[in-house]
CSV table of C-alpha atoms in Angstrom, one decimal:
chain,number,residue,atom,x,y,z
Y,1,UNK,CA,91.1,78.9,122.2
Y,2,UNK,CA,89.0,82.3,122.3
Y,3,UNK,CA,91.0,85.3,120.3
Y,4,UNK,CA,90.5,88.4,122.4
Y,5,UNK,CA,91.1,91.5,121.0
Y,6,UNK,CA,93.7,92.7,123.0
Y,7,UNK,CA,95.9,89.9,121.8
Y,8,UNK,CA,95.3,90.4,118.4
Y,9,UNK,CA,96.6,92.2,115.0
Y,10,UNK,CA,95.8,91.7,111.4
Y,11,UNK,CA,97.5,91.9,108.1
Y,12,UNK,CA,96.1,93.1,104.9
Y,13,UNK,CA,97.9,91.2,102.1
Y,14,UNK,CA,98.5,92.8,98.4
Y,15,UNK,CA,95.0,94.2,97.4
Y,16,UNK,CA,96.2,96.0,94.7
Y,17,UNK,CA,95.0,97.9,91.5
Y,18,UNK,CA,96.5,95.4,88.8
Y,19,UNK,CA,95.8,92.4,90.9
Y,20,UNK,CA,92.2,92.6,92.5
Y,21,UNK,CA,90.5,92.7,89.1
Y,22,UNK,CA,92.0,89.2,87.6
Y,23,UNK,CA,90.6,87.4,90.9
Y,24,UNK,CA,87.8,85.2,91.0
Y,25,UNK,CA,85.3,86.7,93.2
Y,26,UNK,CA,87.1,90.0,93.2
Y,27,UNK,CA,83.9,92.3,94.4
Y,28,UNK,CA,82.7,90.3,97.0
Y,29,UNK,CA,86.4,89.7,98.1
Y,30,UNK,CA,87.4,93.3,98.5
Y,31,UNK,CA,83.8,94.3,99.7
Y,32,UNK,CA,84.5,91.6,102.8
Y,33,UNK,CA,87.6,92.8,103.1
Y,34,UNK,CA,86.6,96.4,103.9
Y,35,UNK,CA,84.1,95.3,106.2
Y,36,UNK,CA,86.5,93.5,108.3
Y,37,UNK,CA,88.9,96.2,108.4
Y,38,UNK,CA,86.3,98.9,109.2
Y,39,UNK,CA,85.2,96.2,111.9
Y,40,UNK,CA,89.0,95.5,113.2
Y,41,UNK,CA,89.6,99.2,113.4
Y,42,UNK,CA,86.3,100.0,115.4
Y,43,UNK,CA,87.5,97.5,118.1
Y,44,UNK,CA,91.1,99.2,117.8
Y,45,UNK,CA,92.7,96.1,116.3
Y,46,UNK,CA,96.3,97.1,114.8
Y,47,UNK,CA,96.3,96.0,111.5
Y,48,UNK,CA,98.8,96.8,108.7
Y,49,UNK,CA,98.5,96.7,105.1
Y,50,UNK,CA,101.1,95.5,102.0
Y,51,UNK,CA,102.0,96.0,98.7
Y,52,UNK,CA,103.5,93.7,96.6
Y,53,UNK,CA,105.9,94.8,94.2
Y,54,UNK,CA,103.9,98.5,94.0
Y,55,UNK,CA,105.6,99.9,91.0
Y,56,UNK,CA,104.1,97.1,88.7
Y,57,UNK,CA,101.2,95.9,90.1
Y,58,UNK,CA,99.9,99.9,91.7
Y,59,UNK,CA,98.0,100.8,94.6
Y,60,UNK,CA,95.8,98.9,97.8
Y,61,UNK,CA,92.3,99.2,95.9
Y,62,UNK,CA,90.6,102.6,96.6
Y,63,UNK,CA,87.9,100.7,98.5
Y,64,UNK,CA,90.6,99.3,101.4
Y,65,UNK,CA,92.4,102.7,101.2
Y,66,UNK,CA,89.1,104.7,101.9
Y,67,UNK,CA,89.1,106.0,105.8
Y,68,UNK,CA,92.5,105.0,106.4
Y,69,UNK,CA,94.2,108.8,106.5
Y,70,UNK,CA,97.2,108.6,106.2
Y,71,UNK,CA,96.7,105.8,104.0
Y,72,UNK,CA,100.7,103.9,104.7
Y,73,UNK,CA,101.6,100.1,103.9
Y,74,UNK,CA,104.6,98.3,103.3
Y,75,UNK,CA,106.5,97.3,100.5
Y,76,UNK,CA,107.5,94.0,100.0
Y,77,UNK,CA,108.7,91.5,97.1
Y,78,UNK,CA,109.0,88.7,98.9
Y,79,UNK,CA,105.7,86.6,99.0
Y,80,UNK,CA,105.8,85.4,102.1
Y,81,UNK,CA,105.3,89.3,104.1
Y,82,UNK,CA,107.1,87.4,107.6
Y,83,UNK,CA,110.2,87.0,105.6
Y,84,UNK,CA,110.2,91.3,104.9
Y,85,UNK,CA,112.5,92.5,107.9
Y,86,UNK,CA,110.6,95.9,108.6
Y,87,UNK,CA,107.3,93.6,108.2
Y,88,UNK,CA,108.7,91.2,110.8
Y,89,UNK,CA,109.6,94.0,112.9
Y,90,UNK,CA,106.2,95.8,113.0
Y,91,UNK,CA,104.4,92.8,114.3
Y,92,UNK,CA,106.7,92.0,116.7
Y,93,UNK,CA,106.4,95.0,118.0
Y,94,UNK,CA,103.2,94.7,118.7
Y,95,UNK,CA,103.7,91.4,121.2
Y,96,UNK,CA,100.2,90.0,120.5
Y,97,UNK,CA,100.1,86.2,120.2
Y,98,UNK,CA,97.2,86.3,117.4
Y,99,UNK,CA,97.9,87.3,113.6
Y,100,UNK,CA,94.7,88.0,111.4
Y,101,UNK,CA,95.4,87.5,108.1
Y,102,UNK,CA,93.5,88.5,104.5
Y,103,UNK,CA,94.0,89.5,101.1
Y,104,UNK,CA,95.2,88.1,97.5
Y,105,UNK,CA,96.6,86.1,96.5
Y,106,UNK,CA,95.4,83.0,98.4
Y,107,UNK,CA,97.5,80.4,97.6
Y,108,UNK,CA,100.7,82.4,97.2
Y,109,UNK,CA,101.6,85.1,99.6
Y,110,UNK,CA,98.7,84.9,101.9
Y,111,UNK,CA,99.6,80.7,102.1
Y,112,UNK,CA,103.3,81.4,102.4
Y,113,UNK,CA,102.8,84.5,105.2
Y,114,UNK,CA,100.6,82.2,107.5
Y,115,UNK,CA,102.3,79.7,107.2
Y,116,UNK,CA,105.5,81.5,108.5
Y,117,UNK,CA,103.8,83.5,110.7
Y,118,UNK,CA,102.4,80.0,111.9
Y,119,UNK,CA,106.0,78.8,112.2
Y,120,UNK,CA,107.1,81.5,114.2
Y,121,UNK,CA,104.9,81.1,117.3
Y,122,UNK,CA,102.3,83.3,115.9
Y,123,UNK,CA,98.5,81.7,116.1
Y,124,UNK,CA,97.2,82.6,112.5
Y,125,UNK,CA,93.8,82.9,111.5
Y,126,UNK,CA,92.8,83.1,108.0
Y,127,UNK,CA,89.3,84.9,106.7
Y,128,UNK,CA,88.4,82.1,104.2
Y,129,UNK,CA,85.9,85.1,102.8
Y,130,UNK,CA,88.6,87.8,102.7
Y,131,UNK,CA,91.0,85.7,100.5
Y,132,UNK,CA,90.9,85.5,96.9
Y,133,UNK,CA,92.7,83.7,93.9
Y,134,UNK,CA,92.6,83.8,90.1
Y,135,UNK,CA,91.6,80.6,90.1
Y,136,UNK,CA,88.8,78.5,92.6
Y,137,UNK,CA,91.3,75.4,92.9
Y,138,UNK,CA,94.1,77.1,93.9
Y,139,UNK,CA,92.0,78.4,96.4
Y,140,UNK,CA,90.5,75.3,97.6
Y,141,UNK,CA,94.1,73.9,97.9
Y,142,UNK,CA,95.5,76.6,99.8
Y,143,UNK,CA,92.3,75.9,102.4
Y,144,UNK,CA,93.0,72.4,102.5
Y,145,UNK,CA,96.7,73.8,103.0
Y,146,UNK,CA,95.4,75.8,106.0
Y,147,UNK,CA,94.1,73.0,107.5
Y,148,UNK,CA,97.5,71.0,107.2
Y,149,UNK,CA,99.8,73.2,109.1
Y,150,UNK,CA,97.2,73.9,111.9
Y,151,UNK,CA,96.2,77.5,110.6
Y,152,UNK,CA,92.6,78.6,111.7
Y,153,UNK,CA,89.8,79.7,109.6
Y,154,UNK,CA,87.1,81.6,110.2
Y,155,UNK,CA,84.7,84.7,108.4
Y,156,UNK,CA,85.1,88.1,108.8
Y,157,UNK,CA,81.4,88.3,110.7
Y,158,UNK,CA,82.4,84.9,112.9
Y,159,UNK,CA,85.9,87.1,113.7
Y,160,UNK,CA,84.4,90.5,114.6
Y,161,UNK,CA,81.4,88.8,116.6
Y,162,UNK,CA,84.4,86.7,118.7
Y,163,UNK,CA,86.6,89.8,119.2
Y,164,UNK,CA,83.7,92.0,120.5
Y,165,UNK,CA,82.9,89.6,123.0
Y,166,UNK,CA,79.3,90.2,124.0
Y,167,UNK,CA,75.6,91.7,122.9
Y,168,UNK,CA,74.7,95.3,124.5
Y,169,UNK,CA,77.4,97.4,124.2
Y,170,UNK,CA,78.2,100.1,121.8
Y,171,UNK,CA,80.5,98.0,120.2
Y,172,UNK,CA,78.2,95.1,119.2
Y,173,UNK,CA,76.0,97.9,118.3
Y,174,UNK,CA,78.4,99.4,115.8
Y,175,UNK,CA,79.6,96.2,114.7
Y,176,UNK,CA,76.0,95.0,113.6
Y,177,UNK,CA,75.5,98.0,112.0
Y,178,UNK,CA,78.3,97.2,109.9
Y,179,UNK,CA,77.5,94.0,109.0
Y,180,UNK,CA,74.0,93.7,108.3
């Protein structure tokens, strides 16, 4: 199946202050993470952005914030972000078929939201190098997870480079930009 970018969104999951720094590969996890976003939002992919639970573990990381003005997310304290009713709401809304998902933690509410989102109809695709968890094993076993309920993987470059479709255009152009 080919994801075409008019048939897509994405979903940013809890890259917050309090929580990015105890992750594993933390630096290369948010720096991947901005480049996808900056990528999705050249090729006008809706994507929206949440906070777990904001009052105790603070803010999306400066870094994902950056660019996005008005920076706006939704709350949430359920981990799974599908079972937050205006969450729900805002991507069905959007009446795309494919759900990009990202973000921290891994195993817990990025795991639980695709696998929902999965569930519901939605064909999920989760960037194996814009997740992150504290530890590398819970990682590895939400991948093999991933793999179990049919959820597809990919990398933020193989994502972009499918969604922009073809070489030549101003759009590759800007999108190799951003990636090299």
């Amino acid at each position: 199946m080919r994801i075409k970018a008019e048939d897509t969104m994405a979903l940013v999951i809890d890259v917050q202050e309090r929580l990015v720094p105890a992750m594993k590969n933390s630096k290369e996890c948010v720096r991947n993470i901005k480049l996808l976003t900056e990528g999705l939002s050249q090729l006008h992919i809706p994507f929206f952005m949440t906070q777990q639970y904001t009052k105790g573990l603070g803010m999306t990381v400066p870094e994902i914030q950056e660019g996005r003005e008005p920076f706006s997310y939704y709350e949430k304290i359920s981990f799974s972000c599908y079972e937050n009713e205006e969450i729900k709401e805002s991507i069905q809304k959007q009446q795309r078929k494919n759900i990009i998902i990202c973000g921290i933690e891994a195993h817990i509410c990025v795991l639980q939201t695709a696998v929902d989102l999965q569930a519901a109809g939605y064909q999920t695709i989760a960037v194996t190098n814009c997740i992150d968890s504290r530890k590398e094993e819970d990682k590895a076993e939400a991948l093999k997870r991933f793999a179990y309920e049919g959820i597809m993987t990919a990398t933020y470059e193989s994502i972009l480079f499918e969604l922009t479709r073809r070489a030549g255009s101003d759009t590759f152009k800007s999108i190799s930009r951003l990636i090299k």
